[in-house]
Amino acid sequence: MDFSSALPEGIVSDILSLTSPRDACRSSAISKGFKSVADSDAVWDRFLPSDHAAILSRSVSPVPSSTKKQLYSRLADCPILLDGGKLSFALDKASAKKCFVLGARELAIIQGSSPENWEWVSLPQSRFSEVAHLLQVCWFCIEGKIEAQLLSPKTTYVVYLVFQMRRSNNGFDYLPLDSFVSFAGERGDRDEDAIIHETKMNIVYLKRGLSSPQIGASTRRLPQKRLDKWMEVELGEFFIGKGDSGKVVMGLMAVERGRRTSGIIIEGIEVRPKSNS
């Protein structure tokens, strides 16, 4: 006997919307009654961000979908480009949290407009039309900003630099960089209104196999290879509360000025939910 058929559809919908997208998909195998509700727009509309229509209006191309579940799957499986192709947006498939990548053109790169120092090139493996290739600088410094209200509330985010190293790279061996993640704005979940500024700093390296007598292995951050063949290094993390407003600023800069570096390709800075956040 299908006991789920005895439950009003609205109650089943409310129950499923309190779970996760993964649980909703699994519940469709319980019975025919659960499947029809689990696949309904009423359930999947609650998994989509409340401002998803506004986000989609910024897409560089249409995002076709006939159902809300299909739209969710589309955004989880294939990032879309926003704001003229400078910003990438996707959903974390398991949690429904928002994920963003600030493309290189959206970043403040020291001497980035100088053709003697950086060149802007197209790579087939990049989601963006242009990436930044470092020819040579004496001080490596990159910064990005994102509005707190654009992110998912009650979520811990982790920030990553996404890059590649040319074989002919130079200057990054044993080069420590200060990474920073800073929130400047108003915390919406505070008891009183207050403008605050929070900054967290870390030391990162952009090449592996390094050692430093000043920095222990437990505190230094080293790059990892991604499934999309790019490299990433964690810059830090931050928490977005309910109603927070302001900007999150993140980036990294070389500790040593005057040291020449070259041969890195910057795709962007990714902001994605911390696992189990």
JSON list of C-alpha atoms in Angstrom, two decimals, residues 69-199:
[
{"chain": "A", "resi": 69, "resn": "LYS", "atom": "CA", "xyz": [14.05, 21.15, -11.22]},
{"chain": "A", "resi": 70, "resn": "GLN", "atom": "CA", "xyz": [15.56, 21.37, -14.68]},
{"chain": "A", "resi": 71, "resn": "LEU", "atom": "CA", "xyz": [16.70, 24.93, -13.99]},
{"chain": "A", "resi": 72, "resn": "TYR", "atom": "CA", "xyz": [18.30, 23.83, -10.72]},
{"chain": "A", "resi": 73, "resn": "SER", "atom": "CA", "xyz": [20.15, 20.99, -12.46]},
{"chain": "A", "resi": 74, "resn": "ARG", "atom": "CA", "xyz": [21.29, 23.35, -15.22]},
{"chain": "A", "resi": 75, "resn": "LEU", "atom": "CA", "xyz": [22.74, 25.83, -12.73]},
{"chain": "A", "resi": 76, "resn": "ALA", "atom": "CA", "xyz": [24.37, 23.08, -10.67]},
{"chain": "A", "resi": 77, "resn": "ASP", "atom": "CA", "xyz": [25.95, 21.27, -13.63]},
{"chain": "A", "resi": 78, "resn": "CYS", "atom": "CA", "xyz": [27.00, 24.17, -15.84]},
{"chain": "A", "resi": 79, "resn": "PRO", "atom": "CA", "xyz": [28.03, 27.62, -14.58]},
{"chain": "A", "resi": 80, "resn": "ILE", "atom": "CA", "xyz": [26.60, 30.63, -16.40]},
{"chain": "A", "resi": 81, "resn": "LEU", "atom": "CA", "xyz": [28.31, 33.93, -17.15]},
{"chain": "A", "resi": 82, "resn": "LEU", "atom": "CA", "xyz": [26.95, 37.20, -15.78]},
{"chain": "A", "resi": 83, "resn": "ASP", "atom": "CA", "xyz": [27.71, 40.90, -16.20]},
{"chain": "A", "resi": 84, "resn": "GLY", "atom": "CA", "xyz": [29.16, 40.77, -19.69]},
{"chain": "A", "resi": 85, "resn": "GLY", "atom": "CA", "xyz": [31.10, 37.59, -19.00]},
{"chain": "A", "resi": 86, "resn": "LYS", "atom": "CA", "xyz": [33.18, 38.89, -16.08]},
{"chain": "A", "resi": 87, "resn": "LEU", "atom": "CA", "xyz": [31.41, 36.88, -13.37]},
{"chain": "A", "resi": 88, "resn": "SER", "atom": "CA", "xyz": [30.52, 33.18, -13.25]},
{"chain": "A", "resi": 89, "resn": "PHE", "atom": "CA", "xyz": [27.56, 31.82, -11.26]},
{"chain": "A", "resi": 90, "resn": "ALA", "atom": "CA", "xyz": [26.54, 28.29, -10.29]},
{"chain": "A", "resi": 91, "resn": "LEU", "atom": "CA", "xyz": [24.76, 26.40, -7.53]},
{"chain": "A", "resi": 92, "resn": "ASP", "atom": "CA", "xyz": [26.38, 23.87, -5.24]},
{"chain": "A", "resi": 93, "resn": "LYS", "atom": "CA", "xyz": [24.52, 20.73, -6.23]},
{"chain": "A", "resi": 94, "resn": "ALA", "atom": "CA", "xyz": [24.24, 19.22, -2.75]},
{"chain": "A", "resi": 95, "resn": "SER", "atom": "CA", "xyz": [23.47, 22.32, -0.67]},
{"chain": "A", "resi": 96, "resn": "ALA", "atom": "CA", "xyz": [21.85, 24.75, -3.15]},
{"chain": "A", "resi": 97, "resn": "LYS", "atom": "CA", "xyz": [24.27, 27.47, -2.00]},
{"chain": "A", "resi": 98, "resn": "LYS", "atom": "CA", "xyz": [25.48, 30.08, -4.48]},
{"chain": "A", "resi": 99, "resn": "CYS", "atom": "CA", "xyz": [28.95, 29.82, -6.01]},
{"chain": "A", "resi": 100, "resn": "PHE", "atom": "CA", "xyz": [30.76, 32.61, -7.87]},
{"chain": "A", "resi": 101, "resn": "VAL", "atom": "CA", "xyz": [33.99, 33.05, -9.79]},
{"chain": "A", "resi": 102, "resn": "LEU", "atom": "CA", "xyz": [35.25, 36.57, -10.36]},
{"chain": "A", "resi": 103, "resn": "GLY", "atom": "CA", "xyz": [36.98, 36.45, -13.72]},
{"chain": "A", "resi": 104, "resn": "ALA", "atom": "CA", "xyz": [40.39, 38.05, -14.20]},
{"chain": "A", "resi": 105, "resn": "ARG", "atom": "CA", "xyz": [38.76, 41.06, -15.89]},
{"chain": "A", "resi": 106, "resn": "GLU", "atom": "CA", "xyz": [36.73, 41.62, -12.71]},
{"chain": "A", "resi": 107, "resn": "LEU", "atom": "CA", "xyz": [39.88, 41.76, -10.54]},
{"chain": "A", "resi": 108, "resn": "ALA", "atom": "CA", "xyz": [42.17, 44.63, -9.65]},
{"chain": "A", "resi": 109, "resn": "ILE", "atom": "CA", "xyz": [45.59, 43.46, -10.86]},
{"chain": "A", "resi": 110, "resn": "ILE", "atom": "CA", "xyz": [48.62, 45.63, -10.22]},
{"chain": "A", "resi": 111, "resn": "GLN", "atom": "CA", "xyz": [49.89, 46.84, -13.63]},
{"chain": "A", "resi": 112, "resn": "GLY", "atom": "CA", "xyz": [47.20, 44.69, -15.27]},
{"chain": "A", "resi": 113, "resn": "SER", "atom": "CA", "xyz": [46.58, 47.31, -17.95]},
{"chain": "A", "resi": 114, "resn": "SER", "atom": "CA", "xyz": [50.25, 47.51, -18.91]},
{"chain": "A", "resi": 115, "resn": "PRO", "atom": "CA", "xyz": [51.05, 45.36, -21.99]},
{"chain": "A", "resi": 116, "resn": "GLU", "atom": "CA", "xyz": [54.65, 45.18, -20.83]},
{"chain": "A", "resi": 117, "resn": "ASN", "atom": "CA", "xyz": [53.59, 43.41, -17.64]},
{"chain": "A", "resi": 118, "resn": "TRP", "atom": "CA", "xyz": [50.43, 41.44, -18.43]},
{"chain": "A", "resi": 119, "resn": "GLU", "atom": "CA", "xyz": [48.80, 40.14, -21.59]},
{"chain": "A", "resi": 120, "resn": "TRP", "atom": "CA", "xyz": [45.15, 39.14, -21.96]},
{"chain": "A", "resi": 121, "resn": "VAL", "atom": "CA", "xyz": [44.71, 35.86, -23.81]},
{"chain": "A", "resi": 122, "resn": "SER", "atom": "CA", "xyz": [41.97, 33.34, -24.61]},
{"chain": "A", "resi": 123, "resn": "LEU", "atom": "CA", "xyz": [42.25, 29.73, -23.49]},
{"chain": "A", "resi": 124, "resn": "PRO", "atom": "CA", "xyz": [39.82, 26.99, -24.58]},
{"chain": "A", "resi": 125, "resn": "GLN", "atom": "CA", "xyz": [39.83, 25.44, -21.10]},
{"chain": "A", "resi": 126, "resn": "SER", "atom": "CA", "xyz": [38.66, 28.64, -19.41]},
{"chain": "A", "resi": 127, "resn": "ARG", "atom": "CA", "xyz": [35.00, 29.56, -18.81]},
{"chain": "A", "resi": 128, "resn": "PHE", "atom": "CA", "xyz": [35.92, 33.20, -19.46]},
{"chain": "A", "resi": 129, "resn": "SER", "atom": "CA", "xyz": [36.75, 34.78, -22.81]},
{"chain": "A", "resi": 130, "resn": "GLU", "atom": "CA", "xyz": [39.99, 36.23, -21.44]},
{"chain": "A", "resi": 131, "resn": "VAL", "atom": "CA", "xyz": [42.50, 35.32, -18.76]},
{"chain": "A", "resi": 132, "resn": "ALA", "atom": "CA", "xyz": [45.51, 37.27, -17.53]},
{"chain": "A", "resi": 133, "resn": "HIS", "atom": "CA", "xyz": [49.03, 36.03, -18.36]},
{"chain": "A", "resi": 134, "resn": "LEU", "atom": "CA", "xyz": [51.83, 37.56, -16.30]},
{"chain": "A", "resi": 135, "resn": "LEU", "atom": "CA", "xyz": [54.80, 38.61, -18.43]},
{"chain": "A", "resi": 136, "resn": "GLN", "atom": "CA", "xyz": [56.75, 40.29, -15.65]},
{"chain": "A", "resi": 137, "resn": "VAL", "atom": "CA", "xyz": [56.16, 42.41, -12.54]},
{"chain": "A", "resi": 138, "resn": "CYS", "atom": "CA", "xyz": [58.26, 43.42, -9.57]},
{"chain": "A", "resi": 139, "resn": "TRP", "atom": "CA", "xyz": [55.34, 43.21, -7.14]},
{"chain": "A", "resi": 140, "resn": "PHE", "atom": "CA", "xyz": [52.60, 40.61, -7.49]},
{"chain": "A", "resi": 141, "resn": "CYS", "atom": "CA", "xyz": [49.23, 41.84, -6.18]},
{"chain": "A", "resi": 142, "resn": "ILE", "atom": "CA", "xyz": [45.62, 40.84, -7.03]},
{"chain": "A", "resi": 143, "resn": "GLU", "atom": "CA", "xyz": [42.34, 41.87, -5.41]},
{"chain": "A", "resi": 144, "resn": "GLY", "atom": "CA", "xyz": [38.65, 41.09, -5.94]},
{"chain": "A", "resi": 145, "resn": "LYS", "atom": "CA", "xyz": [35.38, 42.31, -4.40]},
{"chain": "A", "resi": 146, "resn": "ILE", "atom": "CA", "xyz": [31.87, 40.86, -4.15]},
{"chain": "A", "resi": 147, "resn": "GLU", "atom": "CA", "xyz": [28.69, 42.17, -2.55]},
{"chain": "A", "resi": 148, "resn": "ALA", "atom": "CA", "xyz": [27.72, 40.28, 0.61]},
{"chain": "A", "resi": 149, "resn": "GLN", "atom": "CA", "xyz": [24.02, 40.40, -0.32]},
{"chain": "A", "resi": 150, "resn": "LEU", "atom": "CA", "xyz": [24.76, 38.46, -3.50]},
{"chain": "A", "resi": 151, "resn": "LEU", "atom": "CA", "xyz": [25.89, 35.42, -1.47]},
{"chain": "A", "resi": 152, "resn": "SER", "atom": "CA", "xyz": [23.85, 32.79, 0.37]},
{"chain": "A", "resi": 153, "resn": "PRO", "atom": "CA", "xyz": [23.06, 33.79, 3.97]},
{"chain": "A", "resi": 154, "resn": "LYS", "atom": "CA", "xyz": [24.10, 31.74, 6.99]},
{"chain": "A", "resi": 155, "resn": "THR", "atom": "CA", "xyz": [26.96, 30.26, 4.98]},
{"chain": "A", "resi": 156, "resn": "THR", "atom": "CA", "xyz": [30.70, 29.90, 5.47]},
{"chain": "A", "resi": 157, "resn": "TYR", "atom": "CA", "xyz": [32.49, 30.59, 2.19]},
{"chain": "A", "resi": 158, "resn": "VAL", "atom": "CA", "xyz": [36.02, 29.64, 1.16]},
{"chain": "A", "resi": 159, "resn": "VAL", "atom": "CA", "xyz": [38.00, 31.79, -1.29]},
{"chain": "A", "resi": 160, "resn": "TYR", "atom": "CA", "xyz": [40.40, 30.35, -3.87]},
{"chain": "A", "resi": 161, "resn": "LEU", "atom": "CA", "xyz": [42.73, 31.78, -6.48]},
{"chain": "A", "resi": 162, "resn": "VAL", "atom": "CA", "xyz": [42.29, 29.80, -9.72]},
{"chain": "A", "resi": 163, "resn": "PHE", "atom": "CA", "xyz": [45.39, 29.76, -11.91]},
{"chain": "A", "resi": 164, "resn": "GLN", "atom": "CA", "xyz": [47.91, 27.88, -14.04]},
{"chain": "A", "resi": 165, "resn": "MET", "atom": "CA", "xyz": [51.70, 28.02, -14.12]},
{"chain": "A", "resi": 166, "resn": "ARG", "atom": "CA", "xyz": [53.60, 28.15, -17.37]},
{"chain": "A", "resi": 167, "resn": "ARG", "atom": "CA", "xyz": [56.62, 25.85, -17.51]},
{"chain": "A", "resi": 168, "resn": "SER", "atom": "CA", "xyz": [58.72, 28.95, -18.01]},
{"chain": "A", "resi": 169, "resn": "ASN", "atom": "CA", "xyz": [57.45, 30.60, -14.81]},
{"chain": "A", "resi": 170, "resn": "ASN", "atom": "CA", "xyz": [59.95, 32.49, -12.72]},
{"chain": "A", "resi": 171, "resn": "GLY", "atom": "CA", "xyz": [60.20, 34.01, -9.25]},
{"chain": "A", "resi": 172, "resn": "PHE", "atom": "CA", "xyz": [57.51, 31.98, -7.46]},
{"chain": "A", "resi": 173, "resn": "ASP", "atom": "CA", "xyz": [59.89, 29.42, -5.90]},
{"chain": "A", "resi": 174, "resn": "TYR", "atom": "CA", "xyz": [59.97, 29.95, -2.15]},
{"chain": "A", "resi": 175, "resn": "LEU", "atom": "CA", "xyz": [57.92, 33.15, -2.58]},
{"chain": "A", "resi": 176, "resn": "PRO", "atom": "CA", "xyz": [55.48, 33.68, 0.33]},
{"chain": "A", "resi": 177, "resn": "LEU", "atom": "CA", "xyz": [52.37, 35.69, -0.41]},
{"chain": "A", "resi": 178, "resn": "ASP", "atom": "CA", "xyz": [49.99, 37.35, 2.03]},
{"chain": "A", "resi": 179, "resn": "SER", "atom": "CA", "xyz": [46.42, 36.34, 1.28]},
{"chain": "A", "resi": 180, "resn": "PHE", "atom": "CA", "xyz": [43.57, 38.34, 2.79]},
{"chain": "A", "resi": 181, "resn": "VAL", "atom": "CA", "xyz": [39.81, 38.07, 3.14]},
{"chain": "A", "resi": 182, "resn": "SER", "atom": "CA", "xyz": [38.12, 41.16, 4.51]},
{"chain": "A", "resi": 183, "resn": "PHE", "atom": "CA", "xyz": [34.50, 42.03, 5.28]},
{"chain": "A", "resi": 184, "resn": "ALA", "atom": "CA", "xyz": [33.52, 45.68, 5.52]},
{"chain": "A", "resi": 185, "resn": "GLY", "atom": "CA", "xyz": [29.88, 46.49, 6.13]},
{"chain": "A", "resi": 186, "resn": "GLU", "atom": "CA", "xyz": [26.97, 45.88, 8.44]},
{"chain": "A", "resi": 187, "resn": "ARG", "atom": "CA", "xyz": [26.19, 42.59, 10.08]},
{"chain": "A", "resi": 188, "resn": "GLY", "atom": "CA", "xyz": [22.44, 42.02, 9.81]},
{"chain": "A", "resi": 189, "resn": "ASP", "atom": "CA", "xyz": [22.27, 39.46, 12.61]},
{"chain": "A", "resi": 190, "resn": "ARG", "atom": "CA", "xyz": [23.73, 41.79, 15.25]},
{"chain": "A", "resi": 191, "resn": "ASP", "atom": "CA", "xyz": [21.59, 43.13, 18.09]},
{"chain": "A", "resi": 192, "resn": "GLU", "atom": "CA", "xyz": [22.62, 46.68, 17.29]},
{"chain": "A", "resi": 193, "resn": "ASP", "atom": "CA", "xyz": [23.41, 48.43, 14.04]},
{"chain": "A", "resi": 194, "resn": "ALA", "atom": "CA", "xyz": [27.14, 48.65, 13.54]},
{"chain": "A", "resi": 195, "resn": "ILE", "atom": "CA", "xyz": [29.53, 49.13, 10.69]},
{"chain": "A", "resi": 196, "resn": "ILE", "atom": "CA", "xyz": [32.39, 46.69, 11.17]},
{"chain": "A", "resi": 197, "resn": "HIS", "atom": "CA", "xyz": [35.56, 45.68, 9.40]},
{"chain": "A", "resi": 198, "resn": "GLU", "atom": "CA", "xyz": [37.00, 42.19, 9.73]},
{"chain": "A", "resi": 199, "resn": "THR", "atom": "CA", "xyz": [40.21, 41.02, 8.07]}
]
